[in-house]
């Protein structure tokens, strides 16, 4: 039987992309034929980077992976996924708390668009990594260098300096 070509979407805010996100992406590209990393353009609380900057940073980090692309989208994620003829949604899980939220999200996306969600568990070392906490900790002077790639850390430092001046 011919294997079906599977295109997955990994949606998120990615403000900024973390080592945890990269872990999920690296697992995803092995599972699916094509993976779209989709940066939501809808506003989030205290954003640090514009959606365009986030896309740029992610593209730079994933430049060597052939079956991944990075895009941004507006509005309802499943509508965008349908338009891009995506077969499945990829999401990452860190803890049981994530499961509770992701469960309702996945049920809603299935009810609204008939799209299934596949979850991958992150490595234990990234179990506490979250973009929100990184933004908060970094803005208060905390060292977040082991949670994000070096290129992202450098841009984060520049951005925080600019914000202060
Ligand atoms: P959202 O605002 O949609 O939650 P995020 O950028 O925070 O967007 O997260 C996108 C996806 O990545 C979600 O599935 C989230 O659970 C997952 N994720 C975030 N941080 C990690 C991490 N450290 N390890 C594994 N998955 C993660």
Short mmCIF file of C-alpha atoms and ligand atoms in Angstrom, two decimals:
data_model
loop_
_atom_site.label_atom_id
_atom_site.label_comp_id
_atom_site.label_asym_id
_atom_site.label_seq_id
_atom_site.Cartn_x
_atom_site.Cartn_y
_atom_site.Cartn_z
CA UNK A 1 0.00 0.00 0.00
CA UNK A 2 1.27 3.47 -0.86
CA UNK A 3 2.16 5.52 2.19
CA UNK A 4 0.18 8.74 2.48
CA UNK A 5 2.14 11.98 2.45
CA UNK A 6 1.49 13.66 5.78
CA UNK A 7 1.74 17.41 6.26
CA UNK A 8 1.62 18.64 9.86
CA UNK A 9 1.34 22.08 11.37
CA UNK A 10 2.99 23.14 14.63
CA UNK A 11 1.18 26.32 15.67
CA UNK A 12 2.12 28.64 18.50
CA UNK A 13 3.09 32.11 19.57
CA UNK A 14 6.83 31.35 19.74
CA UNK A 15 7.61 34.65 21.50
CA UNK A 16 10.41 33.65 21.61
CA UNK A 17 11.14 30.15 20.28
CA UNK A 18 12.66 28.00 23.03
CA UNK A 19 14.76 24.85 23.22
CA UNK A 20 11.50 23.07 24.15
CA UNK A 21 9.85 24.14 20.89
CA UNK A 22 12.93 23.04 18.96
CA UNK A 23 12.78 19.66 20.67
CA UNK A 24 9.17 19.25 19.50
CA UNK A 25 10.09 20.36 15.96
CA UNK A 26 13.00 17.92 15.78
CA UNK A 27 10.68 15.09 16.78
CA UNK A 28 7.99 16.29 14.36
CA UNK A 29 10.18 16.32 11.28
CA UNK A 30 10.97 12.65 11.87
CA UNK A 31 7.30 11.72 12.17
CA UNK A 32 5.84 13.66 9.24
CA UNK A 33 6.76 14.23 5.62
CA UNK A 34 6.37 17.97 5.95
CA UNK A 35 6.09 20.24 8.95
CA UNK A 36 4.87 23.83 8.92
CA UNK A 37 5.88 25.88 11.95
CA UNK A 38 3.10 28.46 12.09
CA UNK A 39 3.53 31.64 14.10
CA UNK A 40 0.25 33.19 15.21
CA UNK A 41 -0.06 36.88 14.48
CA UNK A 42 -2.84 37.44 17.01
CA UNK A 43 -1.71 39.74 19.83
CA UNK A 44 -0.36 38.21 23.04
CA UNK A 45 0.26 39.72 26.46
CA UNK A 46 3.45 41.83 26.59
CA UNK A 47 4.95 40.64 23.29
CA UNK A 48 8.71 40.95 22.87
CA UNK A 49 9.11 40.25 19.18
CA UNK A 50 6.88 40.99 16.20
CA UNK A 51 5.52 37.96 14.35
CA UNK A 52 7.90 38.80 11.48
CA UNK A 53 10.90 38.80 13.83
CA UNK A 54 9.79 35.49 15.32
CA UNK A 55 9.48 33.92 11.85
CA UNK A 56 12.94 35.24 10.92
CA UNK A 57 14.57 33.79 14.04
CA UNK A 58 12.91 30.39 13.59
CA UNK A 59 13.83 30.24 9.89
CA UNK A 60 17.44 30.89 10.75
CA UNK A 61 17.46 28.07 13.30
CA UNK A 62 15.79 25.55 10.99
CA UNK A 63 17.67 26.43 7.81
CA UNK A 64 19.32 22.98 7.62
CA UNK A 65 16.14 20.92 7.93
CA UNK A 66 14.69 20.25 4.47
CA UNK A 67 11.11 19.24 5.31
CA UNK A 68 10.20 22.17 7.51
CA UNK A 69 8.85 25.60 6.61
CA UNK A 70 8.07 28.62 8.76
CA UNK A 71 5.03 30.82 8.16
CA UNK A 72 2.78 33.19 10.07
CA UNK A 73 -0.99 33.24 10.16
CA UNK A 74 -3.83 35.47 11.21
CA UNK A 75 -7.10 34.48 12.79
CA UNK A 76 -8.33 30.97 13.48
CA UNK A 77 -5.52 28.43 13.29
CA UNK A 78 -7.65 25.57 11.94
CA UNK A 79 -8.91 27.75 9.10
CA UNK A 80 -5.34 28.42 8.12
CA UNK A 81 -4.49 24.74 8.49
CA UNK A 82 -7.33 23.79 6.14
CA UNK A 83 -6.24 26.38 3.61
CA UNK A 84 -2.71 24.92 3.72
CA UNK A 85 -4.17 21.41 3.29
CA UNK A 86 -2.69 20.20 6.54
CA UNK A 87 -3.47 16.62 7.70
CA UNK A 88 -2.66 16.91 11.38
CA UNK A 89 -1.83 19.38 14.15
CA UNK A 90 1.34 18.83 16.19
CA UNK A 91 1.52 20.08 19.78
CA UNK A 92 4.04 19.58 22.52
CA UNK A 93 3.40 18.43 26.07
CA UNK A 94 5.47 19.33 29.09
CA UNK A 95 3.36 18.24 32.01
CA UNK A 96 -0.06 17.08 33.13
CA UNK A 97 -1.17 20.70 33.38
CA UNK A 98 -0.51 21.05 29.65
CA UNK A 99 -2.67 17.99 29.02
CA UNK A 100 -5.73 19.63 30.55
CA UNK A 101 -5.53 22.71 28.34
CA UNK A 102 -4.38 20.86 25.22
CA UNK A 103 -7.18 18.30 25.62
CA UNK A 104 -9.92 20.94 25.30
CA UNK A 105 -8.06 22.68 22.49
CA UNK A 106 -7.70 19.44 20.54
CA UNK A 107 -11.36 18.52 21.09
CA UNK A 108 -12.41 21.96 19.86
CA UNK A 109 -10.20 21.80 16.80
CA UNK A 110 -11.61 18.38 15.94
CA UNK A 111 -15.18 19.57 16.42
CA UNK A 112 -14.65 22.77 14.45
CA UNK A 113 -12.47 21.49 11.61
CA UNK A 114 -12.26 17.70 11.84
CA UNK A 115 -8.52 17.96 12.40
CA UNK A 116 -6.71 15.50 14.65
CA UNK A 117 -3.93 16.59 17.01
CA UNK A 118 -0.84 14.53 17.66
CA UNK A 119 1.16 15.21 20.81
CA UNK A 120 4.81 14.62 21.50
CA UNK A 121 6.33 14.73 24.94
CA UNK A 122 9.30 16.97 25.34
CA UNK A 123 12.58 15.84 26.92
CA UNK A 124 12.41 16.14 30.69
CA UNK A 125 15.04 18.88 30.65
CA UNK A 126 12.61 21.21 28.83
CA UNK A 127 9.66 20.40 31.04
CA UNK A 128 9.78 23.82 32.70
CA UNK A 129 10.63 25.93 29.69
CA UNK A 130 7.94 28.38 28.64
CA UNK A 131 8.08 31.48 26.44
CA UNK A 132 5.95 33.43 28.91
CA UNK A 133 8.26 32.71 31.84
CA UNK A 134 11.32 33.44 29.72
CA UNK A 135 9.90 36.86 28.79
CA UNK A 136 9.11 37.61 32.41
CA UNK A 137 12.37 36.33 33.88
CA UNK A 138 14.52 37.99 31.22
CA UNK A 139 12.81 41.35 31.63
CA UNK A 140 13.63 41.20 35.35
CA UNK A 141 17.27 40.36 34.70
CA UNK A 142 17.10 36.56 35.09
CA UNK A 143 19.52 34.36 33.17
CA UNK A 144 17.55 32.36 30.62
CA UNK A 145 20.51 31.45 28.41
CA UNK A 146 20.12 27.68 28.89
CA UNK A 147 16.49 27.67 27.75
CA UNK A 148 16.79 29.35 24.37
CA UNK A 149 19.19 29.12 21.44
CA UNK A 150 22.18 31.51 21.48
CA UNK A 151 20.92 33.57 18.52
CA UNK A 152 17.59 34.11 20.27
CA UNK A 153 19.32 34.99 23.54
CA UNK A 154 21.40 37.66 21.82
CA UNK A 155 18.34 39.23 20.21
CA UNK A 156 16.49 39.08 23.50
CA UNK A 157 19.29 40.96 25.25
CA UNK A 158 19.32 43.61 22.52
CA UNK A 159 15.56 44.00 22.71
CA UNK A 160 15.56 44.38 26.50
CA UNK A 161 18.33 46.97 26.36
CA UNK A 162 16.35 48.97 23.81
CA UNK A 163 13.21 48.76 25.94
CA UNK A 164 15.08 50.16 28.96
CA UNK A 165 16.71 53.07 27.12
P1 LIG B 1 0.62 28.86 22.52
O1 LIG B 1 0.51 30.31 22.85
O2 LIG B 1 -0.21 28.42 21.36
O3 LIG B 1 0.57 27.91 23.68
P2 LIG B 1 3.44 28.45 22.54
O4 LIG B 1 4.44 29.07 21.61
O5 LIG B 1 3.52 28.80 23.97
O6 LIG B 1 2.07 28.79 21.91
O7 LIG B 1 3.49 26.87 22.41
C1 LIG B 1 3.28 26.20 21.20
C2 LIG B 1 3.31 24.69 21.44
O8 LIG B 1 4.56 24.31 21.95
C3 LIG B 1 2.29 24.17 22.45
O9 LIG B 1 1.87 22.89 22.05
C4 LIG B 1 3.06 24.07 23.72
O10 LIG B 1 2.51 23.12 24.59
C5 LIG B 1 4.38 23.60 23.16
N1 LIG B 1 5.49 23.92 24.05
C6 LIG B 1 5.83 25.11 24.56
N2 LIG B 1 6.93 25.01 25.33
C7 LIG B 1 7.30 23.71 25.27
C8 LIG B 1 8.33 22.94 25.87
N3 LIG B 1 9.23 23.47 26.70
N4 LIG B 1 8.38 21.62 25.60
C9 LIG B 1 7.46 21.07 24.80
N5 LIG B 1 6.47 21.72 24.23
C10 LIG B 1 6.38 23.02 24.45
#
